[in-house]
GROMACS .gro file of C-alpha atoms in nm:
model
  386
    1MET     CA    1   3.158  -3.467   1.366
    2GLN     CA    2   3.143  -3.150   1.154
    3GLN     CA    3   2.940  -3.331   0.889
    4THR     CA    4   2.693  -3.456   1.151
    5SER     CA    5   2.660  -3.107   1.301
    6THR     CA    6   2.595  -2.955   0.959
    7ALA     CA    7   2.340  -3.222   0.879
    8LYS     CA    8   2.158  -3.147   1.204
    9HIS     CA    9   2.166  -2.775   1.120
   10TYR     CA   10   2.005  -2.826   0.780
   11SER     CA   11   1.756  -3.073   0.922
   12LYS     CA   12   1.641  -2.811   1.171
   13ALA     CA   13   1.617  -2.549   0.897
   14ASP     CA   14   1.421  -2.784   0.674
   15GLN     CA   15   1.175  -2.852   0.956
   16SER     CA   16   1.132  -2.479   1.012
   17THR     CA   17   1.081  -2.421   0.643
   18GLN     CA   18   0.816  -2.688   0.641
   19ARG     CA   19   0.644  -2.517   0.933
   20LEU     CA   20   0.629  -2.191   0.740
   21ARG     CA   21   0.511  -2.371   0.429
   22ASP     CA   22   0.237  -2.538   0.633
   23LYS     CA   23   0.103  -2.204   0.755
   24LYS     CA   24  -0.227  -2.104   0.600
   25LEU     CA   25  -0.388  -1.763   0.561
   26GLY     CA   26  -0.632  -1.865   0.830
   27ASP     CA   27  -0.337  -1.844   1.073
   28LEU     CA   28  -0.289  -1.477   0.981
   29MET     CA   29  -0.653  -1.384   1.011
   30VAL     CA   30  -0.712  -1.485   1.374
   31ASN     CA   31  -0.689  -1.133   1.515
   32LYS     CA   32  -0.795  -0.937   1.206
   33ARG     CA   33  -1.069  -0.687   1.271
   34ARG     CA   34  -1.405  -0.680   1.102
   35LEU     CA   35  -1.403  -0.565   0.740
   36VAL     CA   36  -1.424  -0.188   0.691
   37GLU     CA   37  -1.645  -0.109   0.391
   38VAL     CA   38  -1.871   0.159   0.246
   39PRO     CA   39  -2.200   0.131   0.049
   40TYR     CA   40  -2.196   0.230  -0.317
   41THR     CA   41  -2.423   0.527  -0.236
   42ALA     CA   42  -2.180   0.671   0.020
   43SER     CA   43  -2.055   1.018  -0.062
   44LEU     CA   44  -1.686   1.082  -0.105
   45ALA     CA   45  -1.695   1.283   0.217
   46HIS     CA   46  -1.835   0.983   0.405
   47THR     CA   47  -1.579   0.754   0.237
   48MET     CA   48  -1.294   0.986   0.336
   49ASN     CA   49  -1.420   0.996   0.694
   50THR     CA   50  -1.429   0.614   0.696
   51LEU     CA   51  -1.070   0.594   0.571
   52VAL     CA   52  -0.953   0.847   0.828
   53ALA     CA   53  -1.144   0.697   1.121
   54ASN     CA   54  -1.018   0.345   1.051
   55LYS     CA   55  -0.665   0.445   0.947
   56VAL     CA   56  -0.679   0.255   0.618
   57LEU     CA   57  -0.590   0.351   0.260
   58ALA     CA   58  -0.860   0.153   0.080
   59VAL     CA   59  -1.209   0.018   0.145
   60PRO     CA   60  -1.426  -0.223  -0.055
   61VAL     CA   61  -1.748  -0.079  -0.195
   62ALA     CA   62  -2.067  -0.284  -0.141
   63ALA     CA   63  -2.379  -0.276  -0.361
   64PRO     CA   64  -2.704  -0.473  -0.386
   65PRO     CA   65  -2.661  -0.799  -0.581
   66GLY     CA   66  -2.751  -0.815  -0.949
   67GLN     CA   67  -2.710  -0.446  -1.026
   68TRP     CA   68  -2.339  -0.405  -1.092
   69ILE     CA   69  -2.051  -0.574  -1.270
   70GLY     CA   70  -1.774  -0.629  -1.019
   71ALA     CA   71  -1.424  -0.489  -1.066
   72GLY     CA   72  -1.241  -0.696  -1.323
   73GLY     CA   73  -1.552  -0.909  -1.370
   74SER     CA   74  -1.537  -1.033  -1.010
   75MET     CA   75  -1.836  -1.182  -0.831
   76ILE     CA   76  -1.752  -1.147  -0.463
   77MET     CA   77  -2.068  -1.179  -0.257
   78GLU     CA   78  -2.169  -1.167   0.105
   79ALA     CA   79  -2.441  -1.424   0.172
   80ASP     CA   80  -2.642  -1.537   0.471
   81LYS     CA   81  -2.456  -1.814   0.648
   82HIS     CA   82  -2.762  -2.035   0.692
   83THR     CA   83  -2.982  -1.967   0.389
   84GLY     CA   84  -2.719  -1.870   0.134
   85THR     CA   85  -2.923  -1.566   0.032
   86VAL     CA   86  -2.692  -1.306  -0.121
   87ARG     CA   87  -2.699  -0.979   0.071
   88LYS     CA   88  -2.439  -0.766  -0.105
   89HIS     CA   89  -2.191  -0.759  -0.391
   90TYR     CA   90  -1.845  -0.602  -0.352
   91ILE     CA   91  -1.799  -0.404  -0.674
   92GLY     CA   92  -1.452  -0.257  -0.627
   93LEU     CA   93  -1.214  -0.067  -0.402
   94ALA     CA   94  -1.211   0.301  -0.314
   95THR     CA   95  -0.856   0.414  -0.244
   96MET     CA   96  -0.709   0.731  -0.102
   97LEU     CA   97  -0.548   0.801  -0.438
   98ASP     CA   98  -0.890   0.773  -0.609
   99LEU     CA   99  -1.028   1.045  -0.383
  100LEU     CA  100  -0.728   1.271  -0.425
  101ALA     CA  101  -0.735   1.230  -0.802
  102HIS     CA  102  -1.102   1.328  -0.801
  103ILE     CA  103  -1.035   1.633  -0.585
  104ALA     CA  104  -0.749   1.743  -0.809
  105GLY     CA  105  -0.970   1.674  -1.109
  106ASN     CA  106  -0.938   1.933  -1.382
  107GLU     CA  107  -0.629   2.115  -1.265
  108ASP     CA  108  -0.685   2.443  -1.452
  109GLN     CA  109  -1.047   2.467  -1.342
  110LEU     CA  110  -0.962   2.377  -0.985
  111MET     CA  111  -0.686   2.635  -0.951
  112ASP     CA  112  -0.902   2.902  -1.116
  113GLU     CA  113  -1.183   2.824  -0.872
  114ALA     CA  114  -0.944   2.831  -0.578
  115VAL     CA  115  -0.800   3.169  -0.678
  116HIS     CA  116  -1.143   3.323  -0.721
  117ASP     CA  117  -1.293   3.162  -0.411
  118GLY     CA  118  -1.530   2.965  -0.628
  119PHE     CA  119  -1.406   2.624  -0.527
  120ASP     CA  120  -1.708   2.417  -0.426
  121LEU     CA  121  -1.554   2.143  -0.216
  122ASP     CA  122  -1.888   2.028  -0.077
  123GLN     CA  123  -2.015   1.959  -0.427
  124LYS     CA  124  -1.700   1.767  -0.522
  125MET     CA  125  -1.724   1.554  -0.209
  126SER     CA  126  -2.098   1.489  -0.238
  127VAL     CA  127  -2.081   1.255  -0.541
  128PRO     CA  128  -2.128   0.880  -0.474
  129VAL     CA  129  -1.817   0.671  -0.426
  130SER     CA  130  -1.929   0.434  -0.704
  131SER     CA  131  -1.858   0.711  -0.955
  132ILE     CA  132  -1.482   0.712  -0.888
  133ILE     CA  133  -1.408   0.338  -0.880
  134GLY     CA  134  -1.138   0.270  -1.134
  135HIS     CA  135  -1.008   0.625  -1.162
  136CYS     CA  136  -0.686   0.465  -1.043
  137LEU     CA  137  -0.612   0.110  -1.154
  138GLU     CA  138  -0.591  -0.035  -0.803
  139GLY     CA  139  -0.962   0.032  -0.752
  140LEU     CA  140  -1.034  -0.240  -1.008
  141SER     CA  141  -0.815  -0.497  -0.832
  142LEU     CA  142  -1.058  -0.682  -0.609
  143TRP     CA  143  -0.958  -1.042  -0.531
  144THR     CA  144  -1.026  -1.304  -0.269
  145LEU     CA  145  -0.782  -1.551  -0.120
  146ASN     CA  146  -0.917  -1.870   0.034
  147PRO     CA  147  -0.818  -1.918   0.401
  148ASN     CA  148  -0.671  -2.258   0.304
  149THR     CA  149  -0.415  -2.084   0.082
  150SER     CA  150  -0.057  -2.130   0.201
  151ILE     CA  151   0.154  -1.831   0.300
  152LEU     CA  152   0.389  -1.898   0.008
  153ASP     CA  153   0.103  -1.910  -0.243
  154CYS     CA  154  -0.029  -1.586  -0.099
  155MET     CA  155   0.317  -1.436  -0.138
  156GLU     CA  156   0.313  -1.535  -0.505
  157VAL     CA  157  -0.007  -1.334  -0.555
  158PHE     CA  158   0.124  -1.035  -0.360
  159SER     CA  159   0.455  -1.046  -0.548
  160LYS     CA  160   0.269  -0.951  -0.867
  161GLY     CA  161   0.154  -0.610  -0.748
  162ILE     CA  162  -0.172  -0.702  -0.575
  163HIS     CA  163  -0.162  -0.506  -0.251
  164ARG     CA  164  -0.460  -0.652  -0.067
  165ALA     CA  165  -0.724  -0.924  -0.092
  166LEU     CA  166  -1.043  -1.025   0.083
  167VAL     CA  167  -1.031  -1.349   0.282
  168PRO     CA  168  -1.367  -1.518   0.350
  169VAL     CA  169  -1.421  -1.612   0.713
  170ASP     CA  170  -1.633  -1.914   0.621
  171SER     CA  171  -1.578  -1.984   0.255
  172HIS     CA  172  -1.832  -2.194   0.066
  173MET     CA  173  -1.536  -2.327  -0.134
  174ASP     CA  174  -1.341  -2.499   0.143
  175ASN     CA  175  -1.144  -2.731  -0.084
  176VAL     CA  176  -1.009  -2.449  -0.296
  177SER     CA  177  -0.689  -2.257  -0.236
  178GLY     CA  178  -0.543  -1.959  -0.417
  179VAL     CA  179  -0.678  -1.639  -0.562
  180GLU     CA  180  -1.038  -1.618  -0.681
  181LEU     CA  181  -1.265  -1.372  -0.860
  182VAL     CA  182  -1.577  -1.562  -0.753
  183GLU     CA  183  -1.661  -1.612  -0.386
  184SER     CA  184  -1.957  -1.622  -0.151
  185ALA     CA  185  -1.923  -1.604   0.227
  186SER     CA  186  -2.106  -1.463   0.526
  187SER     CA  187  -1.820  -1.225   0.606
  188TYR     CA  188  -1.468  -1.130   0.502
  189ARG     CA  189  -1.147  -0.986   0.641
  190MET     CA  190  -0.894  -0.774   0.454
  191LEU     CA  191  -0.541  -0.912   0.416
  192THR     CA  192  -0.264  -0.677   0.302
  193GLN     CA  193   0.099  -0.707   0.197
  194MET     CA  194   0.191  -0.545   0.530
  195ASP     CA  195   0.005  -0.818   0.721
  196VAL     CA  196   0.215  -1.084   0.547
  197LEU     CA  197   0.544  -0.907   0.618
  198ARG     CA  198   0.446  -0.847   0.980
  199PHE     CA  199   0.377  -1.221   1.014
  200VAL     CA  200   0.709  -1.308   0.849
  201LYS     CA  201   0.894  -1.064   1.076
  202GLU     CA  202   0.744  -1.226   1.385
  203HIS     CA  203   0.806  -1.575   1.247
  204GLY     CA  204   1.165  -1.499   1.148
  205SER     CA  205   1.259  -1.343   1.479
  206SER     CA  206   1.273  -1.682   1.647
  207GLY     CA  207   1.584  -1.789   1.457
  208SER     CA  208   1.432  -2.029   1.206
  209GLU     CA  209   1.492  -2.115   0.842
  210LEU     CA  210   1.465  -1.748   0.757
  211ASP     CA  211   1.795  -1.659   0.926
  212ASN     CA  212   2.009  -1.704   0.615
  213ILE     CA  213   1.759  -1.522   0.397
  214MET     CA  214   1.704  -1.236   0.640
  215SER     CA  215   2.080  -1.177   0.668
  216SER     CA  216   2.124  -1.154   0.290
  217THR     CA  217   2.150  -0.804   0.143
  218VAL     CA  218   1.860  -0.663  -0.057
  219SER     CA  219   2.102  -0.598  -0.340
  220ASP     CA  220   2.214  -0.961  -0.359
  221LEU     CA  221   1.852  -1.075  -0.348
  222GLY     CA  222   1.756  -0.844  -0.633
  223ALA     CA  223   1.503  -0.641  -0.436
  224VAL     CA  224   1.621  -0.295  -0.546
  225THR     CA  225   1.440  -0.123  -0.832
  226GLU     CA  226   1.691   0.123  -0.974
  227ARG     CA  227   1.442   0.337  -1.166
  228VAL     CA  228   1.283   0.584  -0.926
  229PHE     CA  229   1.055   0.875  -1.014
  230ALA     CA  230   1.056   1.183  -0.792
  231ILE     CA  231   0.919   1.533  -0.753
  232THR     CA  232   1.131   1.838  -0.670
  233ASP     CA  233   1.118   2.067  -0.370
  234ARG     CA  234   0.932   2.317  -0.592
  235THR     CA  235   0.652   2.083  -0.700
  236LYS     CA  236   0.310   2.193  -0.577
  237VAL     CA  237   0.080   1.953  -0.394
  238ILE     CA  238  -0.178   1.956  -0.673
  239ASP     CA  239   0.090   1.879  -0.934
  240ALA     CA  240   0.228   1.599  -0.718
  241ILE     CA  241  -0.120   1.443  -0.690
  242LYS     CA  242  -0.167   1.472  -1.066
  243CYS     CA  243   0.168   1.303  -1.134
  244MET     CA  244   0.098   1.024  -0.885
  245ARG     CA  245  -0.243   0.960  -1.041
  246ILE     CA  246  -0.102   0.932  -1.394
  247ALA     CA  247   0.193   0.715  -1.290
  248LEU     CA  248  -0.016   0.503  -1.047
  249LEU     CA  249   0.216   0.587  -0.758
  250ASN     CA  250   0.105   0.617  -0.397
  251ALA     CA  251   0.424   0.796  -0.293
  252VAL     CA  252   0.719   0.979  -0.444
  253PRO     CA  253   1.050   1.098  -0.300
  254ILE     CA  254   1.117   1.473  -0.289
  255VAL     CA  255   1.457   1.571  -0.432
  256ARG     CA  256   1.638   1.901  -0.437
  257SER     CA  257   1.572   2.098  -0.753
  258SER     CA  258   1.865   2.141  -0.987
  259ASP     CA  259   2.058   2.466  -0.951
  260THR     CA  260   2.203   2.427  -1.301
  261ASP     CA  261   1.894   2.330  -1.496
  262ASN     CA  262   1.664   2.632  -1.509
  263GLU     CA  263   1.433   2.454  -1.754
  264GLU     CA  264   1.340   2.173  -1.516
  265ASP     CA  265   0.963   2.122  -1.518
  266HIS     CA  266   0.844   2.105  -1.157
  267LYS     CA  267   0.497   1.995  -1.268
  268GLN     CA  268   0.632   1.664  -1.396
  269LEU     CA  269   0.800   1.362  -1.242
  270VAL     CA  270   1.179   1.366  -1.271
  271ASN     CA  271   1.440   1.092  -1.269
  272GLY     CA  272   1.534   1.079  -0.902
  273ARG     CA  273   1.836   0.852  -0.934
  274GLY     CA  274   2.157   1.024  -0.829
  275ARG     CA  275   1.976   1.320  -0.669
  276GLN     CA  276   1.956   1.414  -0.303
  277ALA     CA  277   1.644   1.282  -0.133
  278ILE     CA  278   1.506   1.521   0.128
  279GLY     CA  279   1.159   1.386   0.195
  280THR     CA  280   0.858   1.182   0.088
  281PHE     CA  281   0.518   1.289  -0.037
  282SER     CA  282   0.254   1.020   0.002
  283ALA     CA  283  -0.119   0.973  -0.028
  284THR     CA  284  -0.101   0.875   0.338
  285ASP     CA  285   0.015   1.228   0.423
  286LEU     CA  286  -0.321   1.364   0.312
  287ARG     CA  287  -0.527   1.110   0.504
  288GLY     CA  288  -0.572   1.321   0.816
  289CYS     CA  289  -0.629   1.656   0.648
  290HIS     CA  290  -0.943   1.861   0.694
  291PHE     CA  291  -1.072   1.929   0.348
  292ALA     CA  292  -1.185   2.273   0.457
  293THR     CA  293  -0.818   2.371   0.425
  294LEU     CA  294  -0.794   2.240   0.069
  295GLN     CA  295  -0.757   2.585  -0.086
  296THR     CA  296  -0.462   2.650   0.142
  297TRP     CA  297  -0.255   2.341   0.079
  298LEU     CA  298  -0.323   2.259  -0.287
  299PRO     CA  299  -0.105   2.547  -0.417
  300MET     CA  300   0.160   2.481  -0.150
  301SER     CA  301   0.480   2.302  -0.242
  302ALA     CA  302   0.479   1.937  -0.141
  303LEU     CA  303   0.794   1.996   0.064
  304ASP     CA  304   0.638   2.288   0.254
  305TYR     CA  305   0.330   2.076   0.311
  306THR     CA  306   0.530   1.796   0.469
  307GLU     CA  307   0.725   2.043   0.683
  308THR     CA  308   0.440   2.265   0.803
  309VAL     CA  309   0.102   2.097   0.770
  310LEU     CA  310   0.225   1.757   0.885
  311ALA     CA  311   0.399   1.924   1.180
  312ASN     CA  312   0.062   2.050   1.306
  313PRO     CA  313   0.015   1.896   1.653
  314LEU     CA  314  -0.332   1.763   1.573
  315LEU     CA  315  -0.220   1.597   1.250
  316ALA     CA  316   0.101   1.472   1.408
  317ALA     CA  317  -0.107   1.305   1.679
  318PHE     CA  318  -0.325   1.145   1.410
  319ASN     CA  319  -0.025   1.010   1.218
  320ASN     CA  320   0.133   0.879   1.536
  321ALA     CA  321  -0.188   0.691   1.613
  322ALA     CA  322  -0.199   0.559   1.256
  323GLY     CA  323   0.162   0.445   1.274
  324SER     CA  324   0.262   0.685   0.994
  325PRO     CA  325   0.576   0.900   0.995
  326THR     CA  326   0.535   1.263   1.099
  327THR     CA  327   0.699   1.565   0.938
  328ARG     CA  328   0.917   1.484   0.637
  329GLU     CA  329   1.096   1.186   0.782
  330LEU     CA  330   1.279   1.002   0.505
  331VAL     CA  331   1.249   0.628   0.555
  332ALA     CA  332   1.552   0.504   0.365
  333GLY     CA  333   1.814   0.231   0.362
  334ARG     CA  334   2.125   0.118   0.179
  335ALA     CA  335   2.164  -0.142  -0.096
  336ASP     CA  336   2.382  -0.344   0.142
  337SER     CA  337   2.111  -0.347   0.412
  338SER     CA  338   1.994  -0.693   0.506
  339LEU     CA  339   1.646  -0.806   0.411
  340GLY     CA  340   1.567  -0.842   0.780
  341GLU     CA  341   1.662  -0.478   0.842
  342VAL     CA  342   1.445  -0.358   0.555
  343ILE     CA  343   1.143  -0.563   0.665
  344GLY     CA  344   1.188  -0.440   1.021
  345LYS     CA  345   1.198  -0.079   0.903
  346VAL     CA  346   0.893  -0.089   0.675
  347VAL     CA  347   0.687  -0.274   0.938
  348SER     CA  348   0.787  -0.052   1.230
  349LYS     CA  349   0.750   0.271   1.029
  350HIS     CA  350   0.438   0.140   0.853
  351VAL     CA  351   0.552   0.255   0.510
  352HIS     CA  352   0.494   0.079   0.181
  353ARG     CA  353   0.830   0.146   0.023
  354LEU     CA  354   1.185   0.226   0.129
  355TRP     CA  355   1.409   0.463  -0.065
  356VAL     CA  356   1.758   0.330  -0.133
  357VAL     CA  357   2.030   0.591  -0.087
  358ASP     CA  358   2.409   0.597  -0.082
  359GLN     CA  359   2.630   0.738   0.195
  360GLN     CA  360   2.575   1.092   0.068
  361GLY     CA  361   2.197   1.055   0.071
  362MET     CA  362   2.169   1.032  -0.307
  363LEU     CA  363   1.886   0.818  -0.442
  364LYS     CA  364   1.990   0.485  -0.591
  365GLY     CA  365   1.647   0.321  -0.618
  366LEU     CA  366   1.358   0.195  -0.413
  367ILE     CA  367   1.228  -0.123  -0.254
  368SER     CA  368   0.851  -0.175  -0.249
  369LEU     CA  369   0.656  -0.426  -0.042
  370THR     CA  370   0.597  -0.611  -0.369
  371ASP     CA  371   0.975  -0.633  -0.423
  372ILE     CA  372   1.031  -0.761  -0.069
  373ILE     CA  373   0.765  -1.030  -0.094
  374ARG     CA  374   0.887  -1.137  -0.439
  375VAL     CA  375   1.251  -1.194  -0.338
  376LEU     CA  376   1.156  -1.344  -0.002
  377ARG     CA  377   0.936  -1.605  -0.167
  378LEU     CA  378   1.200  -1.691  -0.429
  379ALA     CA  379   1.467  -1.724  -0.161
  380ILE     CA  380   1.251  -1.955   0.050
  381LEU     CA  381   1.173  -2.176  -0.252
  382SER     CA  382   1.541  -2.178  -0.352
  383GLU     CA  383   1.651  -2.296  -0.006
  384GLN     CA  384   1.385  -2.564  -0.004
  385ASN     CA  385   1.492  -2.691  -0.346
  386ALA     CA  386   1.857  -2.691  -0.236
   0.00000   0.00000   0.00000
C-alpha cells in the first residue's frame, strides 16, 4: 500500500512538472502592459521622467531603421503588422545606472562645480539618451524571446545574467523558440526576471511539483554567492554611484565602518563578508529624486541619504507606489531559509537581491534573482530526470 501511495505521489508531481514545462512565455505576457520606450533623440531628463512615471529601471531606445547598429549587433525591429514596413529599430537599453553614471561623470569636476555653484544640471540632462547607451554593460544587452519559448528555456537565459528581454506580441518567426538577436514584430512587451519569479511563486503556491524544491534551503541548492562587495556608512552618494558603475552593480549593502582600521578607503568598495549590514544603497533609491536637489545629496553619505531623503513623505509615497522599500530597510535572509521564503520576500519587497546574514546580522553573502532562477531551473530538471 505504501509503494502504491508513493507511486501516486510521484505521478502527481510528474504531471505538475509537465504542466510547468508546457507553459510558454505567451502565458506570462497576457496581462503585461504596453512597452515603455523612449526615442533616441529623447533627452536624459525626458528619459528619467519616463523611468520615474512608469516605475521601471530600464527602457528600450527606439531609432529610425537603417541608421544605427543595434546593441550587440541586434536587429530588433517594429514593423507594420499588415505591410511589414519597418517603423523603428530598438538600438539598446537606457538604465537607471546609465543615467546616474552620466550624472556622476567626472567626479572631481562635478564636486568642484557643486562647491562653487557652477554645476549645470540642465546641460548634463539635455544630452540625447543615445549618447549614454553602453556606459554600463547592461545597456548593450538587448534580446528577444519568442512567445513560444518554454518557461524553463527562458529561465536558462535569465540564469546567465540577462535581466530582461523583449517578447514580440505577434512574432514573424512563429516556429522559433529561444533567445534571438533578430526579430520583427508589430509590437513587444518587456519580460523581466521578476516576472518569471512572480509567475513561479503563484504557480508553486498551489502545492505542485515545486513543493520539494521550494522547501529546500538556498544553501543546499547553491544559491548563495559568498563574495559580497559593500560600501561603508561613511561612503558618499557620489562615490557609491562611481563604485557601482565600475563594478556593474545596481545595489550594494551598507556596512559599519571599521573602528580599528583608520586607513579604510570609504571611496572604494570593501569586502562586506563578516561585517554588520545596516542598510542598502540602490539605483532604485534615486529613481524618485528631484534632480534639482542633486547638489544637496551627492556629497551626502549614502547612509544619511537612505535615512533622511528616502524618509521624505513625498518620496516615501512614491516608493510605496512603486513597490520599493522605504527608508533603509534591509531585505535579508539566512542561508538556511527555504527557496520559497526567499522568492516570496524578493517578490513582495520588489528587490532584485537578498543579503544573506547570520544571527548577529553579519553579512555572509547575497542571493540575486539570477542565482534564484539558476538553482530553481536546475532543481526542476533534476527532479524530472529522477
